[in-house]
Short mmCIF file of C-alpha atoms in Angstrom, two decimals:
data_model
loop_
_atom_site.label_atom_id
_atom_site.label_comp_id
_atom_site.label_asym_id
_atom_site.label_seq_id
_atom_site.Cartn_x
_atom_site.Cartn_y
_atom_site.Cartn_z
CA MET A 1 -20.10 90.28 65.45
CA ARG A 2 -16.39 90.40 66.07
CA LEU A 3 -14.38 91.29 62.97
CA GLY A 4 -10.69 91.44 62.27
CA VAL A 5 -9.11 93.73 59.68
CA LEU A 6 -5.59 92.90 58.59
CA ASP A 7 -3.90 95.83 56.88
CA VAL A 8 -0.65 95.01 55.07
CA GLY A 9 0.89 98.41 54.42
CA SER A 10 4.20 99.64 53.12
CA ASN A 11 5.58 99.92 56.65
CA THR A 12 3.59 97.69 58.99
CA VAL A 13 1.17 94.77 59.16
CA HIS A 14 -1.67 95.93 61.42
CA LEU A 15 -4.43 93.77 62.87
CA LEU A 16 -7.45 95.65 64.20
CA VAL A 17 -10.18 93.68 65.98
CA VAL A 18 -13.57 95.32 66.56
CA ASP A 19 -16.95 94.45 67.97
CA ALA A 20 -19.72 95.87 65.85
CA HIS A 21 -23.14 95.41 64.36
CA ARG A 22 -25.03 97.21 61.64
CA GLY A 23 -26.18 100.64 62.75
CA ALA A 24 -23.57 100.97 65.49
CA HIS A 25 -20.04 102.33 65.49
CA PRO A 26 -17.23 99.74 65.53
CA THR A 27 -15.71 99.38 68.99
CA PRO A 28 -11.95 98.62 68.92
CA MET A 29 -11.09 95.63 71.09
CA HIS A 30 -7.52 94.85 70.10
CA SER A 31 -4.76 96.26 67.94
CA GLU A 32 -1.33 94.85 67.13
CA LYS A 33 1.36 95.80 64.65
CA ILE A 34 4.38 94.11 63.14
CA VAL A 35 6.95 96.33 61.44
CA LEU A 36 8.07 94.80 58.12
CA ARG A 37 8.88 97.81 55.88
CA LEU A 38 7.93 95.82 52.80
CA ALA A 39 8.44 98.82 50.52
CA GLU A 40 12.13 98.77 51.41
CA GLN A 41 12.36 95.11 50.40
CA ILE A 42 11.47 95.66 46.75
CA THR A 43 14.34 94.56 44.49
CA LYS A 44 15.73 96.56 41.57
CA HIS A 45 13.51 94.44 39.32
CA GLY A 46 10.42 95.56 41.20
CA GLU A 47 9.81 92.26 43.03
CA LEU A 48 9.15 91.79 46.70
CA ALA A 49 12.26 89.94 47.89
CA LYS A 50 11.90 86.37 49.15
CA SER A 51 12.87 87.50 52.64
CA GLY A 52 10.06 90.05 52.54
CA ALA A 53 7.52 87.53 51.28
CA ASP A 54 8.56 85.04 53.98
CA ALA A 55 8.27 87.73 56.67
CA LEU A 56 4.83 88.66 55.34
CA VAL A 57 3.65 85.06 55.55
CA GLU A 58 4.86 84.80 59.12
CA ALA A 59 3.20 88.10 60.08
CA VAL A 60 -0.12 87.01 58.54
CA ARG A 61 0.13 83.67 60.33
CA THR A 62 0.70 85.46 63.64
CA ALA A 63 -2.22 87.82 63.03
CA LYS A 64 -4.49 84.89 62.12
CA LYS A 65 -3.63 83.17 65.39
CA SER A 66 -4.37 86.35 67.35
CA ALA A 67 -7.70 86.82 65.55
CA ALA A 68 -8.72 83.23 66.32
CA GLU A 69 -7.78 83.57 69.99
CA LEU A 70 -9.86 86.75 70.19
CA GLY A 71 -12.89 85.05 68.67
CA CYS A 72 -13.08 86.81 65.30
CA ALA A 73 -15.74 85.32 63.04
CA GLU A 74 -14.02 86.77 60.00
CA VAL A 75 -10.81 88.46 58.92
CA MET A 76 -10.77 90.97 56.08
CA ALA A 77 -7.21 91.05 54.82
CA PHE A 78 -5.94 93.59 52.33
CA ALA A 79 -2.65 94.97 51.07
CA THR A 80 -1.87 98.44 49.78
CA SER A 81 0.82 99.98 47.58
CA ALA A 82 3.93 97.96 48.49
CA VAL A 83 2.36 94.61 47.66
CA ARG A 84 0.06 95.68 44.84
CA GLU A 85 2.91 97.38 42.96
CA ALA A 86 5.37 94.49 43.29
CA THR A 87 5.85 92.77 39.95
CA ASN A 88 5.49 89.40 41.67
CA SER A 89 2.36 90.43 43.57
CA PRO A 90 0.19 87.52 42.31
CA LYS A 91 2.85 85.03 43.37
CA VAL A 92 3.18 86.62 46.81
CA LEU A 93 -0.59 86.64 47.33
CA ARG A 94 -0.80 82.94 46.37
CA LYS A 95 1.99 82.14 48.79
CA VAL A 96 0.14 83.87 51.62
CA VAL A 97 -3.14 82.03 51.07
CA GLU A 98 -1.45 78.67 50.53
CA GLU A 99 0.64 78.90 53.69
CA THR A 100 -1.79 80.69 56.01
CA GLY A 101 -5.31 80.17 54.68
CA ILE A 102 -5.81 83.94 54.71
CA GLU A 103 -6.80 85.41 51.37
CA LEU A 104 -4.95 88.69 51.11
CA ARG A 105 -6.36 91.10 48.55
CA ALA A 106 -4.45 93.92 46.89
CA LEU A 107 -6.58 97.04 47.26
CA SER A 108 -6.26 99.59 44.49
CA GLY A 109 -5.39 103.19 45.25
CA PRO A 110 -8.83 104.55 44.29
CA ASP A 111 -10.39 101.84 46.48
CA GLU A 112 -8.30 103.13 49.39
CA ALA A 113 -9.54 106.65 48.71
CA ARG A 114 -13.20 105.53 48.55
CA MET A 115 -13.13 103.47 51.72
CA THR A 116 -11.28 106.18 53.64
CA PHE A 117 -13.79 108.73 52.42
CA LEU A 118 -16.65 106.53 53.65
CA ALA A 119 -15.08 106.34 57.12
CA VAL A 120 -14.68 110.12 57.32
CA ARG A 121 -18.22 110.71 56.09
CA ARG A 122 -19.63 108.41 58.77
CA TRP A 123 -17.48 110.01 61.47
CA LEU A 124 -18.51 113.58 60.62
CA GLY A 125 -22.06 112.93 59.36
CA TRP A 126 -24.10 114.52 56.62
CA SER A 127 -23.94 117.98 58.15
CA ALA A 128 -20.29 118.15 57.08
CA GLY A 129 -21.47 118.86 53.54
CA GLN A 130 -18.98 118.45 50.71
CA LEU A 131 -15.88 116.75 52.06
CA LEU A 132 -12.31 116.83 50.80
CA VAL A 133 -10.29 114.01 52.36
CA LEU A 134 -6.51 113.51 52.25
CA ASP A 135 -4.61 110.43 53.41
CA ILE A 136 -0.82 110.03 53.28
CA GLY A 137 0.34 106.43 53.44
CA GLY A 138 3.79 104.94 53.12
CA GLY A 139 3.57 104.50 49.36
CA SER A 140 0.79 106.75 48.15
CA LEU A 141 -1.33 109.83 48.71
CA GLU A 142 -5.09 109.33 48.48
CA VAL A 143 -7.50 112.20 47.86
CA ALA A 144 -11.28 111.95 47.69
CA MET A 145 -14.04 114.52 47.43
CA GLY A 146 -17.82 114.47 47.35
CA ILE A 147 -21.08 115.17 49.10
CA ASP A 148 -22.39 111.61 49.36
CA GLU A 149 -20.89 108.40 50.75
CA GLU A 150 -19.49 107.56 47.33
CA PRO A 151 -17.02 110.33 46.41
CA LEU A 152 -17.17 112.13 43.09
CA LEU A 153 -13.37 112.11 43.01
CA ALA A 154 -11.15 109.27 44.23
CA GLU A 155 -7.49 109.64 43.30
CA SER A 156 -4.28 107.91 44.34
CA LEU A 157 -0.83 109.30 43.60
CA PRO A 158 2.56 107.60 44.25
CA LEU A 159 3.53 110.27 46.77
CA GLY A 160 3.62 108.39 50.05
CA ALA A 161 5.88 109.42 52.92
CA GLY A 162 8.11 106.36 52.67
CA ARG A 163 8.36 106.52 48.89
CA ILE A 164 9.42 110.17 48.96
CA THR A 165 12.02 109.39 51.62
CA ARG A 166 13.51 106.49 49.65
CA THR A 167 13.53 108.15 46.24
CA ARG A 168 14.24 111.80 47.02
CA PHE A 169 16.52 111.85 50.06
CA SER A 170 20.04 110.48 50.38
CA HIS A 171 20.96 112.23 53.63
CA ASP A 172 19.70 112.01 57.21
CA PRO A 173 18.55 114.68 57.83
CA PRO A 174 17.80 115.69 54.21
CA SER A 175 20.02 118.37 52.77
CA ARG A 176 18.66 121.82 52.03
CA SER A 177 18.91 121.20 48.29
CA GLU A 178 16.97 117.93 48.64
CA LEU A 179 14.20 119.69 50.52
CA VAL A 180 13.91 122.51 48.00
CA ALA A 181 14.03 120.20 44.96
CA THR A 182 11.51 117.80 46.45
CA SER A 183 9.05 120.59 47.30
CA ALA A 184 9.24 121.92 43.74
CA TRP A 185 8.85 118.43 42.28
CA LEU A 186 5.80 117.72 44.46
CA GLU A 187 4.19 120.94 43.30
CA GLU A 188 4.49 119.74 39.70
CA GLN A 189 3.11 116.30 40.53
CA LEU A 190 0.07 117.71 42.29
CA ALA A 191 -0.94 120.30 39.67
CA PRO A 192 -3.28 117.97 37.70
CA LEU A 193 -5.00 116.87 40.92
CA ALA A 194 -5.50 120.48 41.98
CA HIS A 195 -7.29 121.15 38.70
CA LYS A 196 -9.68 118.21 39.25
CA VAL A 197 -10.48 119.31 42.78
CA THR A 198 -11.11 122.90 41.69
CA GLU A 199 -13.65 121.71 39.12
CA LEU A 200 -15.77 120.23 41.93
CA GLY A 201 -16.05 123.53 43.79
CA ARG A 202 -15.02 124.48 47.29
CA PRO A 203 -15.33 121.84 50.02
CA ASP A 204 -17.27 122.56 53.19
CA ARG A 205 -14.84 120.57 55.34
CA VAL A 206 -11.26 119.52 54.64
CA VAL A 207 -10.17 116.44 56.55
CA ALA A 208 -6.93 114.49 56.88
CA THR A 209 -6.42 110.94 58.12
CA SER A 210 -3.47 108.57 58.61
CA LYS A 211 -0.60 108.26 61.05
CA THR A 212 1.46 110.85 59.18
CA PHE A 213 -1.12 113.59 59.59
CA ARG A 214 -1.82 112.61 63.20
CA SER A 215 1.87 112.78 64.06
CA LEU A 216 2.29 116.16 62.36
CA ALA A 217 -0.77 117.56 64.12
CA ARG A 218 0.47 116.29 67.50
CA LEU A 219 3.89 117.89 66.97
CA ALA A 220 2.12 121.11 66.01
CA GLY A 221 0.26 121.18 69.32
CA ALA A 222 -2.86 119.03 68.84
CA ALA A 223 -4.16 117.03 71.79
CA PRO A 224 -2.44 113.68 72.51
CA SER A 225 -4.17 110.39 71.77
CA ALA A 226 -4.84 110.00 75.50
CA ALA A 227 -7.38 112.83 75.23
CA GLY A 228 -9.63 110.52 73.23
CA PRO A 229 -10.74 110.35 69.59
CA ARG A 230 -13.52 112.95 69.86
CA VAL A 231 -11.29 115.88 70.73
CA ARG A 232 -11.05 118.24 67.76
CA ARG A 233 -7.56 118.27 66.25
CA THR A 234 -6.33 120.45 63.41
CA LEU A 235 -3.20 121.20 61.43
CA SER A 236 -2.73 124.66 59.91
CA ASP A 237 -0.47 125.61 57.03
CA THR A 238 1.40 128.04 59.26
CA ALA A 239 2.03 125.43 61.95
CA LEU A 240 3.13 122.91 59.34
CA ARG A 241 5.60 125.35 57.79
CA GLN A 242 7.14 126.08 61.17
CA LEU A 243 7.22 122.39 62.03
CA ILE A 244 9.06 121.48 58.83
CA ALA A 245 11.71 124.10 59.58
CA PHE A 246 12.25 122.32 62.90
CA ILE A 247 12.06 118.60 62.04
CA SER A 248 13.94 118.86 58.73
CA ARG A 249 17.13 119.53 60.71
CA MET A 250 16.73 116.43 62.89
CA THR A 251 17.92 112.88 62.25
CA ALA A 252 15.45 110.01 62.20
CA ALA A 253 16.81 108.81 65.54
CA ASP A 254 16.17 112.21 67.11
CA LEU A 255 12.69 112.43 65.60
CA ALA A 256 11.83 109.07 67.15
CA GLU A 257 12.29 110.66 70.57
CA LEU A 258 9.52 113.20 69.97
CA GLU A 259 6.09 112.61 71.47
CA GLY A 260 3.65 111.29 68.88
CA VAL A 261 6.32 109.92 66.54
CA SER A 262 6.84 106.16 66.36
CA ALA A 263 10.34 104.78 65.88
CA SER A 264 9.15 102.71 62.90
CA ARG A 265 8.01 105.83 61.01
CA SER A 266 10.37 108.56 62.18
CA HIS A 267 12.62 108.12 59.13
CA GLN A 268 9.78 109.15 56.80
CA LEU A 269 8.25 111.98 58.82
CA VAL A 270 9.97 114.77 56.91
CA GLY A 271 8.98 113.24 53.58
CA GLY A 272 5.38 113.00 54.76
CA ALA A 273 5.45 116.59 56.00
CA LEU A 274 6.61 117.82 52.59
CA VAL A 275 3.79 115.90 50.89
CA ALA A 276 1.28 117.39 53.33
CA GLN A 277 2.59 120.91 52.73
CA ALA A 278 2.63 120.49 48.95
CA ALA A 279 -0.93 119.14 48.96
CA MET A 280 -2.17 122.03 51.09
CA ARG A 281 -0.49 124.55 48.83
CA ALA A 282 -1.71 122.93 45.62
CA LEU A 283 -5.28 122.79 46.89
CA SER A 284 -5.16 126.24 48.58
CA LEU A 285 -5.88 124.80 52.02
CA HIS A 286 -5.16 126.72 55.21
CA GLU A 287 -6.28 124.17 57.78
CA LEU A 288 -6.96 120.44 57.97
CA GLU A 289 -9.20 118.70 60.48
CA ILE A 290 -7.83 115.37 61.70
CA CYS A 291 -10.21 112.40 61.64
CA PRO A 292 -9.44 109.27 63.72
CA TRP A 293 -11.19 106.94 61.28
CA ALA A 294 -9.56 105.92 58.02
CA LEU A 295 -9.25 102.97 55.65
CA ARG A 296 -9.66 100.10 58.11
CA GLU A 297 -12.80 101.62 59.59
CA GLY A 298 -14.16 102.24 56.11
CA LEU A 299 -13.82 98.58 55.20
CA ILE A 300 -15.47 97.52 58.45
CA LEU A 301 -18.37 99.91 57.91
CA ARG A 302 -18.92 98.69 54.37
CA ARG A 303 -18.88 95.10 55.60
CA LEU A 304 -21.50 95.94 58.23
CA ASP A 305 -23.63 97.75 55.67
CA ARG A 306 -23.97 94.46 53.82
CA SER A 307 -24.84 92.42 56.90
CA ASN A 308 -28.38 91.07 57.25
CA GLY A 309 -28.47 92.37 60.82
CA GLU A 310 -28.33 88.93 62.41
CA ASP A 311 -24.56 88.56 62.73
CA GLU A 312 -24.56 86.65 59.47
CA THR A 313 -23.78 87.60 55.93
CA ALA A 314 -26.78 88.19 53.72
CA PRO A 315 -26.68 86.88 50.13
CA GLY A 316 -24.42 89.19 48.16
CA ALA A 317 -23.64 91.00 51.40
CA TRP A 318 -20.45 92.56 50.14
CA ARG A 319 -21.58 92.89 46.57
CA SER A 320 -20.78 96.28 45.18
CA SER A 321 -22.48 98.71 42.89
CA PRO A 322 -21.94 98.40 39.11
CA ARG A 323 -18.96 100.75 39.41
CA GLU A 324 -17.17 98.44 41.79
CA ARG A 325 -15.69 94.98 41.87
CA THR A 326 -16.31 92.18 44.34
CA ASP A 327 -13.67 90.28 46.31
CA ASP A 328 -13.60 87.64 49.02
CA SER A 329 -12.89 88.06 52.69
CA THR A 330 -11.55 85.15 54.66
CA PRO A 331 -12.99 83.19 57.58
CA VAL A 332 -10.48 83.23 60.38
CA ASP A 333 -10.07 79.46 60.17
CA GLY A 334 -9.40 79.58 56.44
CA SER A 335 -12.39 77.36 55.61
CA ASP A 336 -15.04 78.01 52.98
CA ALA A 337 -17.91 77.72 55.44
CA VAL A 338 -18.10 81.36 56.48
CA ARG A 339 -17.36 83.12 53.20
CA ALA A 340 -18.25 86.80 52.89
CA ARG A 341 -18.15 89.40 50.15
CA TRP A 342 -16.49 92.76 50.49
CA LYS A 343 -16.80 95.97 48.62
CA GLY A 344 -13.89 97.28 46.65
CA GLY A 345 -13.78 99.60 43.68
CA ARG A 346 -12.56 99.76 40.14
CA ASP A 347 -10.01 102.39 39.22
CA ALA A 348 -11.83 105.56 38.36
#
């Protein structure tokens, strides 16, 4: 079947279209992004501004059209921290479905951690043993750990790269005092998480996902994306420390000129690097392995798990375990004829 995943993040709206069937890896067929920076359009009252909501509707409408033209049987649409934390989130979600026919679901932070963990587990396989997975988004940091496909630990902290940049920095590039204060503050914020991770024992593999980690690894010398997804890429604590000393003195405009850094995310690269460094220090990590699969792939894999194997949705196909909640995905035409269920998760 051909599936579309629409990811409404803090920075971009990303449509990923894949061809896949149960038991096979999803094959990417199309990818398109629209930069909205929704997190920067939150008012002082915590609402997503009307201009942001209107831009979101238009972006979803554009993505729906692309998905239909590409022959998607179904679009799974979800939103992360920027939308879910907006005080007018229910109103915004209603506006999207009323004006586009796409039912956009706000995914909780622990759900993000679980689905990302699933993707990493499938990518690396059972031989990877106990996994510790880190994902830095625009609004939050997700951490998951476990030996099965369902992690024992699934945490989300409001320490995303964009959030740190907006709330901690007032200069471009950040001042020395801002860098020092932010690093110390992050250490305090991550202490409780470090205790929880320690209780679960040492991981066999430590893995990082997300654009932030990929960009940092590339700048630290990892292979470019052109080398393919199966090339092993890593990021060490030493390389990250040296990289921060370099990029923290550059403006966002200068950072955008570096290979592996997108113009839409260059302004938050330093913030993301500080989060990565603080997480590695708090968890006593010396090296991270970069995984190309993350949240979107996790949702696709879970959807395929619940397929009946005949390119149709089996009864209760996306129904979750007792720990988890059930939500609706949306047929690409917005009708009720091809309704599917998708697996989410309740806050741990």
